[in-house]
Amino acid sequence: MSRVDPVTRWGKRQWDRSRARAGRVLRVLHDDLWTWRADPLPPSVWLRWFPHGVVCLAALGVLLGDAAQLGDNGGLDPGFAFVIGVAQAGAMVFALWRPVAAWWLSMAAMLVGAFAVRAEMVAGGDEFTWPWTAAGLIGHLFVMLLLALRVRTRVSAEALALTALATYVVQGIVGALNYQPTGQLAVILFAVVVVLATALRGRREARRELEQQTTLTAEERARRTLLEERGRIARELHDVVAHHMSVISIQAQVAPLLVENPPDELKENLAGIRQNALEALTELRRVLGVLRAEHPDALEAPEGGDAAPHAPQPTLDRLDALVENTRAAGLTVTTGSSGTRRPLPPGVELSAYRIVQEALSNVLRHAPGASARVHLTHLPIGLRVEVSNTRPKRAPAPSQGTGHGLLGMRERVAMLDGTLTAHPMPDGGYQVAAFLPADGPDLPADPFTDSFTDLPADPSIGPFPDPSIGPFPDPSIGPFPDPSTEDDTP
């Protein structure tokens, strides 16, 4: 058997490494350059000041044009004409911050310039556009536009009315000689600008109110969904609590018969216990009547029939039937368990059943074509429930749910002082894992630390985030794309 020369083997390894590096470089170039993705510009501070720059540039044009027109054609002193031009242009810039005061300044500049030019026309000046100069008309248009965009509609209408009144008084009542009237054109342009700006302002306010209403609606929906889920959990736990209260009542009634010649104090205490148990049971049923919806168990109703609101609450003994029903719906489900099964409190079994039910329902709804795995781990301190699924084979259909999925799971786990994690898997699937302690809050704070190191350590995904804000998985990879659209579970 011939041996490969070490130099040849080394050269082959170097060749393979070079090919791998070249392949990685080509893949990087392909991903970076051969693409049609959108890369918008990041938010820039200077864009916020763009309208201010436009107004300032226009104000500079108004200043130069108004000063030249008043001085050359209006016969005013160049210095005085420049002051009036500065007032007109300054009103435009001032309107960016104080639109009402800027409107007064523009009106004052127009009146001063109109009467100054009228005096020159009486003295025999040339024919002049009056009472609004061309540059002054443009400047006041900007002022009226900024005014209507910033203030209430009533204020804009008042400013427009006073502008029209002042124009009418100066041109129609006071009048002048040898001029080209601009009053009618100015009032029409001012009215068009005010109407347009008012419409834009109303649209902006409507959009802002819609955004606020949408935010409030989302918050209210999350709050309502949380309360509905808590009421549903309370209804389901009614049978468990009622059973224990009934047992207490019966035991208190039978206990005196098990003791020969029981003392009167014992009889009295047992009678009090029984009476308190019966009263508690009555109050519990009364509260249940308030909490119970019209069809609280509609999703468990037999096909073609009404719900059975008084049916016994499910336990882990009915888990096989749940899995079979899910398989009949088209989902491939494998089950498994480990550890020694021990009797669990009814609330733990009910919560475990509901968590599996929620998770399988979400796989059916949000991961079409995927297969699921249900695994129960029985521990001395409680029960671990794990439901995972593979990557979906096709995109899910739009969901019209009410957001009871992950929220309901978290509420059930929180009620038992357990822990819950819900996160995407590296292969594109999804996993929901919950630990339900069997003996209440006296257990270790994190039972996953020693035995279940596969759960993520990132605190942002567990154990009890705020249900109204998430965290929820990436919609592109998990079976729970949007908690606000999750359906209730069957």
Coordinates of C-alpha atoms in Angstrom, one line a residue:
M1 CA 0.0 0.0 0.0
S2 CA 1.6 3.3 -1.2
R3 CA 1.9 6.2 1.2
V4 CA 1.0 9.8 0.1
D5 CA 4.0 12.1 0.0
P6 CA 3.7 14.7 2.9
V7 CA 4.5 17.5 0.6
T8 CA 1.7 16.5 -1.8
R9 CA -0.7 16.2 1.1
W10 CA 0.3 19.6 2.4
G11 CA -0.1 21.1 -1.1
K12 CA -3.6 19.6 -1.4
R13 CA -4.7 21.1 1.9
Q14 CA -3.4 24.5 0.9
W15 CA -5.3 24.2 -2.4
D16 CA -8.5 23.3 -0.7
R17 CA -8.2 26.2 1.7
S18 CA -7.5 28.6 -1.2
R19 CA -10.6 27.3 -3.0
A20 CA -12.7 27.8 0.2
R21 CA -11.4 31.3 0.6
A22 CA -12.1 32.2 -3.0
G23 CA -15.6 30.7 -2.7
R24 CA -16.3 32.8 0.4
V25 CA -15.0 36.0 -1.3
L26 CA -17.2 35.3 -4.3
R27 CA -20.3 34.7 -2.1
V28 CA -19.6 38.0 -0.2
L29 CA -19.3 39.9 -3.5
H30 CA -22.5 38.3 -4.8
D31 CA -24.4 39.2 -1.7
D32 CA -23.1 42.7 -1.6
L33 CA -23.2 43.8 -5.2
W34 CA -25.7 41.5 -7.1
T35 CA -28.8 42.7 -5.3
W36 CA -31.9 44.9 -5.8
R37 CA -32.5 45.7 -2.2
A38 CA -33.5 49.2 -1.1
D39 CA -31.0 51.1 1.1
P40 CA -32.7 54.4 2.0
L41 CA -30.7 57.3 3.3
P42 CA -30.6 57.5 7.1
P43 CA -32.4 60.3 8.9
S44 CA -30.5 63.6 8.5
V45 CA -30.7 66.7 10.6
W46 CA -30.3 69.0 7.6
L47 CA -33.5 67.8 6.0
R48 CA -35.4 69.2 8.9
W49 CA -34.1 72.6 8.0
F50 CA -34.7 72.4 4.3
P51 CA -38.1 74.3 4.4
H52 CA -36.4 77.0 6.5
G53 CA -33.7 77.4 3.9
V54 CA -36.3 77.7 1.1
V55 CA -38.1 80.4 3.0
C56 CA -34.9 82.3 3.8
L57 CA -33.9 82.1 0.1
A58 CA -37.2 83.4 -1.0
A59 CA -37.0 86.2 1.7
L60 CA -33.7 87.3 0.2
G61 CA -35.3 87.5 -3.2
V62 CA -38.3 89.5 -1.8
L63 CA -35.9 91.9 -0.1
L64 CA -33.9 92.7 -3.2
G65 CA -37.0 92.8 -5.5
D66 CA -39.1 95.0 -3.1
A67 CA -36.3 97.4 -2.4
A68 CA -35.5 97.8 -6.1
Q69 CA -39.2 98.2 -7.1
L70 CA -40.0 100.7 -4.3
G71 CA -36.8 102.7 -5.0
D72 CA -36.7 102.7 -8.8
N73 CA -40.4 102.6 -9.8
G74 CA -42.0 103.9 -6.6
G75 CA -39.8 106.9 -6.3
L76 CA -39.0 106.2 -2.6
D77 CA -35.6 107.0 -1.0
P78 CA -33.4 103.9 -1.4
G79 CA -32.8 103.7 2.3
F80 CA -36.5 103.9 3.1
A81 CA -37.3 101.4 0.4
F82 CA -34.7 99.0 1.8
V83 CA -36.3 99.3 5.3
I84 CA -39.7 98.3 3.9
G85 CA -38.1 95.4 2.0
V86 CA -36.4 94.2 5.1
A87 CA -39.7 94.3 6.9
Q88 CA -41.4 92.3 4.2
A89 CA -38.6 89.7 4.0
G90 CA -38.2 89.6 7.8
A91 CA -41.9 88.8 8.1
M92 CA -41.4 85.7 6.0
V93 CA -38.6 84.4 8.1
F94 CA -40.3 85.4 11.4
A95 CA -43.4 83.5 10.3
L96 CA -41.4 80.2 10.7
W97 CA -41.6 80.7 14.5
R98 CA -44.3 83.5 15.1
P99 CA -46.7 83.4 12.3
V100 CA -49.3 85.8 13.8
A101 CA -46.8 88.4 14.7
A102 CA -45.2 88.0 11.3
W103 CA -48.6 88.6 9.6
W104 CA -48.9 91.9 11.5
L105 CA -45.4 92.9 10.4
S106 CA -46.1 92.1 6.8
M107 CA -49.4 94.0 6.9
A108 CA -47.7 97.0 8.4
A109 CA -45.0 97.0 5.8
M110 CA -47.6 96.8 3.0
L111 CA -49.5 99.8 4.4
V112 CA -46.5 101.9 5.0
G113 CA -45.2 101.2 1.5
A114 CA -48.6 101.7 -0.1
F115 CA -49.1 105.2 1.5
A116 CA -45.5 106.2 0.8
V117 CA -45.8 105.3 -2.9
R118 CA -49.3 107.0 -3.0
A119 CA -47.6 110.2 -1.9
E120 CA -45.1 109.9 -4.7
M121 CA -47.8 109.1 -7.2
V122 CA -49.8 112.2 -6.2
A123 CA -46.6 114.2 -6.7
G124 CA -46.4 113.0 -10.3
G125 CA -44.6 109.6 -10.2
D126 CA -44.8 106.9 -12.8
E127 CA -47.5 104.3 -13.0
F128 CA -47.0 101.7 -10.2
T129 CA -48.4 98.3 -9.1
W130 CA -50.4 99.3 -6.0
P131 CA -51.2 98.8 -3.2
W132 CA -49.3 95.4 -3.2
T133 CA -46.0 95.4 -5.0
A134 CA -45.1 92.2 -6.8
A135 CA -42.4 91.3 -4.3
G136 CA -44.6 92.3 -1.3
L137 CA -47.4 90.1 -2.7
I138 CA -45.1 87.1 -2.9
G139 CA -43.8 87.8 0.7
H140 CA -47.3 88.0 2.1
L141 CA -48.3 84.8 0.3
F142 CA -45.5 83.0 2.2
V143 CA -46.7 84.6 5.4
M144 CA -50.3 83.5 4.9
L145 CA -49.2 80.0 3.9
L146 CA -47.1 79.6 7.1
L147 CA -49.8 81.1 9.2
A148 CA -52.5 78.7 7.9
L149 CA -50.2 75.7 8.4
R150 CA -49.5 76.5 12.0
V151 CA -52.7 78.0 13.6
R152 CA -56.3 77.1 13.8
T153 CA -58.6 77.6 10.9
R154 CA -60.5 80.3 12.6
V155 CA -57.4 82.4 13.0
S156 CA -56.4 81.9 9.4
A157 CA -59.9 83.0 8.3
E158 CA -59.7 86.1 10.5
A159 CA -56.3 87.0 9.1
L160 CA -57.5 86.5 5.5
A161 CA -60.6 88.7 6.2
L162 CA -58.6 91.5 7.7
T163 CA -56.1 91.3 4.8
A164 CA -58.9 91.6 2.3
L165 CA -60.5 94.4 4.3
A166 CA -57.2 96.4 4.5
T167 CA -56.7 95.9 0.8
Y168 CA -60.2 97.1 0.0
V169 CA -59.9 100.2 2.2
V170 CA -56.5 101.2 0.7
Q171 CA -57.4 100.6 -2.9
G172 CA -61.1 101.0 -3.0
I173 CA -61.7 103.8 -0.5
V174 CA -58.5 105.8 -0.2
G175 CA -57.3 105.2 -3.7
A176 CA -54.5 106.8 -5.7
L177 CA -53.6 108.2 -9.1
N178 CA -51.9 106.5 -12.0
Y179 CA -51.5 103.0 -10.7
Q180 CA -52.1 99.4 -11.7
P181 CA -54.5 97.8 -9.1
T182 CA -53.3 94.5 -7.5
G183 CA -55.9 94.2 -4.7
Q184 CA -58.3 91.8 -6.4
L185 CA -55.5 89.5 -7.6
A186 CA -53.9 89.6 -4.1
V187 CA -57.1 88.7 -2.3
I188 CA -57.8 85.8 -4.6
L189 CA -54.2 84.4 -4.2
F190 CA -54.3 84.8 -0.4
A191 CA -57.7 82.9 -0.3
V192 CA -56.3 80.1 -2.4
V193 CA -53.2 79.8 -0.3
V194 CA -55.2 79.8 3.0
V195 CA -57.6 77.1 1.7
L196 CA -54.7 74.9 0.5
A197 CA -52.7 75.3 3.8
T198 CA -55.8 74.7 5.9
A199 CA -56.4 71.4 4.0
L200 CA -52.8 70.3 4.5
R201 CA -53.0 71.2 8.2
G202 CA -56.2 69.3 8.6
R203 CA -54.7 66.2 6.9
R204 CA -51.7 66.4 9.1
E205 CA -53.8 66.6 12.2
A206 CA -56.1 63.8 11.1
R207 CA -53.0 61.6 10.5
R208 CA -51.6 62.4 13.9
E209 CA -55.0 61.7 15.6
L210 CA -55.2 58.4 13.7
E211 CA -51.8 57.4 14.9
Q212 CA -52.7 58.2 18.4
Q213 CA -56.0 56.4 18.1
T214 CA -54.2 53.4 16.6
T215 CA -51.7 53.3 19.6
L216 CA -54.6 53.6 22.1
T217 CA -56.5 50.9 20.3
A218 CA -53.5 48.5 20.3
E219 CA -52.9 49.2 24.0
E220 CA -56.6 48.7 24.8
R221 CA -56.7 45.5 22.7
A222 CA -53.7 44.1 24.6
R223 CA -55.3 45.0 27.9
R224 CA -58.7 43.5 26.9
T225 CA -57.0 40.4 25.6
L226 CA -55.1 39.9 28.8
L227 CA -58.3 40.3 30.9
E228 CA -60.2 37.9 28.7
E229 CA -57.5 35.3 29.0
R230 CA -57.4 35.7 32.8
G231 CA -61.2 35.3 32.9
R232 CA -60.9 32.2 30.7
I233 CA -58.3 30.7 33.0
A234 CA -60.5 31.5 36.0
R235 CA -63.4 29.7 34.4
E236 CA -61.3 26.7 33.7
L237 CA -60.0 26.5 37.3
H238 CA -63.5 26.7 38.7
D239 CA -63.9 22.9 38.5
V240 CA -60.6 22.4 40.3
V241 CA -61.3 24.8 43.1
A242 CA -64.9 23.7 43.4
H243 CA -63.9 20.1 43.7
H244 CA -61.5 20.8 46.6
M245 CA -64.1 23.0 48.4
S246 CA -66.7 20.2 48.0
V247 CA -64.2 17.7 49.4
I248 CA -63.5 20.0 52.4
S249 CA -67.3 20.3 53.0
I250 CA -67.9 16.5 52.9
Q251 CA -64.9 15.7 55.1
A252 CA -66.0 18.3 57.7
Q253 CA -69.4 16.7 57.7
V254 CA -68.2 13.1 58.0
A255 CA -65.3 13.7 60.5
P256 CA -67.5 13.7 63.6
L257 CA -68.9 10.3 62.7
L258 CA -65.4 8.9 62.7
V259 CA -64.7 9.8 66.3
E260 CA -66.5 8.1 69.2
N261 CA -68.1 10.7 71.4
P262 CA -66.6 13.8 69.7
P263 CA -66.5 16.8 72.0
D264 CA -68.9 19.7 71.3
E265 CA -66.0 22.0 70.4
L266 CA -64.9 19.7 67.7
K267 CA -68.4 19.4 66.3
E268 CA -68.7 23.2 66.4
N269 CA -65.4 23.8 64.6
L270 CA -66.1 21.2 61.9
A271 CA -69.6 22.6 61.4
G272 CA -68.0 26.0 60.9
I273 CA -65.5 24.6 58.4
R274 CA -68.3 23.0 56.5
Q275 CA -70.4 26.2 56.5
N276 CA -67.4 28.3 55.4
A277 CA -66.7 25.8 52.6
L278 CA -70.3 25.9 51.4
E279 CA -70.3 29.7 51.5
A280 CA -67.0 29.9 49.6
L281 CA -68.4 27.5 47.0
T282 CA -71.5 29.6 46.6
E283 CA -69.5 32.7 46.1
L284 CA -67.2 31.0 43.6
R285 CA -70.2 29.9 41.5
R286 CA -71.6 33.4 41.7
V287 CA -68.3 34.9 40.4
L288 CA -68.1 32.2 37.8
G289 CA -71.6 33.3 36.5
V290 CA -70.1 36.7 35.9
L291 CA -67.0 35.5 34.2
R292 CA -68.5 32.8 32.1
A293 CA -68.9 33.8 28.5
E294 CA -71.7 32.7 26.2
H295 CA -69.6 29.9 24.8
P296 CA -66.5 29.6 27.0
D297 CA -65.6 26.2 25.6
A298 CA -66.8 26.7 22.1
L299 CA -63.6 25.5 20.7
E300 CA -64.0 22.2 22.4
A301 CA -67.6 21.7 21.4
P302 CA -68.4 18.6 19.4
E303 CA -68.7 19.1 15.7
G304 CA -72.1 20.4 14.7
G305 CA -73.2 20.9 18.3
D306 CA -73.1 23.5 21.0
A307 CA -70.4 23.9 23.6
A308 CA -70.5 22.0 26.8
P309 CA -69.7 24.7 29.4
H310 CA -69.9 22.4 32.3
A311 CA -67.7 19.6 30.9
P312 CA -64.8 18.4 33.1
Q313 CA -61.6 20.3 32.6
P314 CA -59.0 18.3 30.6
T315 CA -55.9 16.7 32.2
L316 CA -52.8 15.0 30.8
D317 CA -54.8 11.8 30.5
R318 CA -56.6 13.4 27.5
L319 CA -53.3 14.4 25.9
D320 CA -53.3 11.4 23.5
A321 CA -56.8 12.3 22.3
L322 CA -55.6 15.9 21.6
V323 CA -52.6 14.6 19.6
E324 CA -54.8 12.3 17.6
N325 CA -57.2 15.2 16.8
T326 CA -54.2 17.3 15.7
R327 CA -52.9 14.5 13.5
A328 CA -56.4 14.2 11.9
A329 CA -56.1 17.9 11.0
G330 CA -53.0 17.2 8.9
L331 CA -50.1 17.8 11.4
T332 CA -47.4 15.2 11.9
V333 CA -46.9 15.0 15.7
T334 CA -44.5 12.8 17.7
T335 CA -44.8 12.5 21.4
G336 CA -42.4 11.4 24.1
S337 CA -41.9 11.6 27.9
S338 CA -39.1 11.0 30.4
G339 CA -38.9 10.6 34.1
T340 CA -41.3 8.9 36.5
R341 CA -44.8 10.2 36.3
R342 CA -46.2 11.4 39.6
P343 CA -49.5 12.7 40.6
L344 CA -49.7 16.4 39.8
P345 CA -52.1 19.1 41.1
P346 CA -55.1 19.6 38.9
G347 CA -54.1 23.1 38.0
V348 CA -50.7 21.9 36.8
E349 CA -52.2 19.2 34.6
L350 CA -54.8 21.6 33.2
S351 CA -52.2 24.3 32.4
A352 CA -49.9 21.7 30.8
Y353 CA -52.7 20.4 28.6
R354 CA -53.6 24.0 27.5
I355 CA -50.0 24.9 26.7
V356 CA -49.7 21.9 24.5
Q357 CA -53.0 22.7 22.9
E358 CA -52.0 26.3 22.3
A359 CA -48.7 25.4 20.8
L360 CA -50.0 22.7 18.5
S361 CA -52.8 25.0 17.3
N362 CA -50.2 27.7 16.5
V363 CA -48.1 25.2 14.6
L364 CA -51.1 24.3 12.5
R365 CA -52.0 27.9 11.9
H366 CA -48.6 29.5 11.4
A367 CA -46.2 26.8 10.2
P368 CA -48.0 24.9 7.4
G369 CA -46.2 21.7 6.3
A370 CA -44.1 21.5 9.5
S371 CA -43.9 18.6 11.9
A372 CA -44.2 18.9 15.6
R373 CA -42.8 17.2 18.7
V374 CA -44.3 17.1 22.1
H375 CA -42.1 16.0 25.0
L376 CA -43.0 15.9 28.7
T377 CA -40.3 15.6 31.4
H378 CA -41.5 14.5 34.8
L379 CA -39.3 15.9 37.6
P380 CA -39.4 15.6 41.3
I381 CA -40.2 19.3 41.6
G382 CA -42.6 19.6 38.7
L383 CA -43.3 19.1 35.0
R384 CA -41.5 20.4 31.9
V385 CA -43.5 20.7 28.7
E386 CA -41.7 21.2 25.4
V387 CA -43.4 21.6 22.0
S388 CA -41.2 22.2 19.0
N389 CA -41.7 22.2 15.3
T390 CA -39.6 22.1 12.2
R391 CA -39.3 24.9 9.6
P392 CA -42.6 25.6 7.7
K393 CA -42.7 24.4 4.1
R394 CA -44.8 27.3 2.9
A395 CA -46.0 30.7 3.9
P396 CA -48.9 30.8 6.4
A397 CA -52.3 32.2 5.5
P398 CA -53.2 35.6 7.0
S399 CA -54.6 35.1 10.6
Q400 CA -57.5 37.0 12.0
G401 CA -57.0 35.9 15.6
T402 CA -57.4 37.8 18.8
G403 CA -53.9 37.4 20.3
H404 CA -54.6 34.7 22.9
G405 CA -51.7 32.4 22.0
L406 CA -48.5 33.3 23.8
L407 CA -50.3 35.6 26.2
G408 CA -52.4 32.8 27.5
M409 CA -49.4 30.5 27.9
R410 CA -47.6 33.2 29.9
E411 CA -50.6 33.9 32.1
R412 CA -51.0 30.2 32.9
V413 CA -47.3 29.8 33.7
A414 CA -47.2 33.0 35.8
M415 CA -50.2 31.7 37.8
L416 CA -48.2 28.7 38.8
D417 CA -44.9 30.6 39.4
G418 CA -43.3 28.7 36.6
T419 CA -41.1 29.7 33.6
L420 CA -41.8 29.9 29.9
T421 CA -39.5 30.4 26.9
A422 CA -40.6 30.8 23.3
H423 CA -37.9 31.3 20.7
P424 CA -36.9 30.3 17.1
M425 CA -34.7 27.3 16.5
P426 CA -31.4 27.4 14.5
D427 CA -33.0 25.3 11.8
G428 CA -35.8 27.7 11.2
G429 CA -38.3 26.0 13.5
Y430 CA -39.7 27.1 16.8
Q431 CA -39.8 25.9 20.4
V432 CA -42.1 26.5 23.3
A433 CA -40.8 25.2 26.7
A434 CA -42.5 25.7 30.0
F435 CA -41.7 24.5 33.5
L436 CA -44.7 24.1 35.9
P437 CA -43.7 23.6 39.5
A438 CA -45.7 21.0 41.4
D439 CA -45.5 22.6 44.9
G440 CA -45.9 26.4 44.3
P441 CA -43.4 29.2 44.7
D442 CA -41.0 27.6 47.2
L443 CA -39.1 25.8 44.5
P444 CA -35.8 27.0 43.0
A445 CA -36.0 30.2 41.0
D446 CA -34.7 28.7 37.8
P447 CA -35.3 24.9 37.6
F448 CA -33.8 24.8 34.1
T449 CA -30.3 25.8 35.2
D450 CA -29.1 22.3 36.2
S451 CA -31.1 19.9 33.9
F452 CA -32.0 21.9 30.8
T453 CA -29.1 23.8 29.5
D454 CA -30.5 23.9 26.0
L455 CA -32.8 26.8 26.8
P456 CA -31.5 30.2 25.9
A457 CA -30.0 32.4 28.6
D458 CA -31.0 35.7 27.1
P459 CA -33.2 37.4 29.6
S460 CA -35.0 39.2 26.9
I461 CA -37.1 36.1 26.0
G462 CA -38.2 34.9 29.4
P463 CA -39.3 34.0 31.8
F464 CA -42.2 36.6 32.2
P465 CA -42.0 39.6 30.0
D466 CA -44.8 42.0 29.8
P467 CA -47.5 40.3 27.7
S468 CA -48.6 43.6 26.2
I469 CA -45.3 44.4 24.6
G470 CA -43.7 41.0 23.9
P471 CA -41.1 39.8 23.4
F472 CA -42.4 37.8 20.5
P473 CA -40.4 36.0 17.9
D474 CA -39.4 37.1 14.4
P475 CA -42.4 36.7 12.2
S476 CA -40.3 35.4 9.3
I477 CA -39.2 32.2 11.0
G478 CA -41.5 31.2 13.8
P479 CA -45.0 29.7 14.1
F480 CA -46.1 32.8 16.0
P481 CA -45.7 35.7 13.5
D482 CA -47.6 38.3 15.4
P483 CA -49.1 37.9 18.9
S484 CA -51.8 40.5 18.0
T485 CA -53.1 38.1 15.3
E486 CA -52.8 34.8 17.1
D487 CA -56.0 32.8 17.2
D488 CA -57.5 31.3 20.3
T489 CA -56.7 27.7 20.8
P490 CA -59.0 24.8 20.0

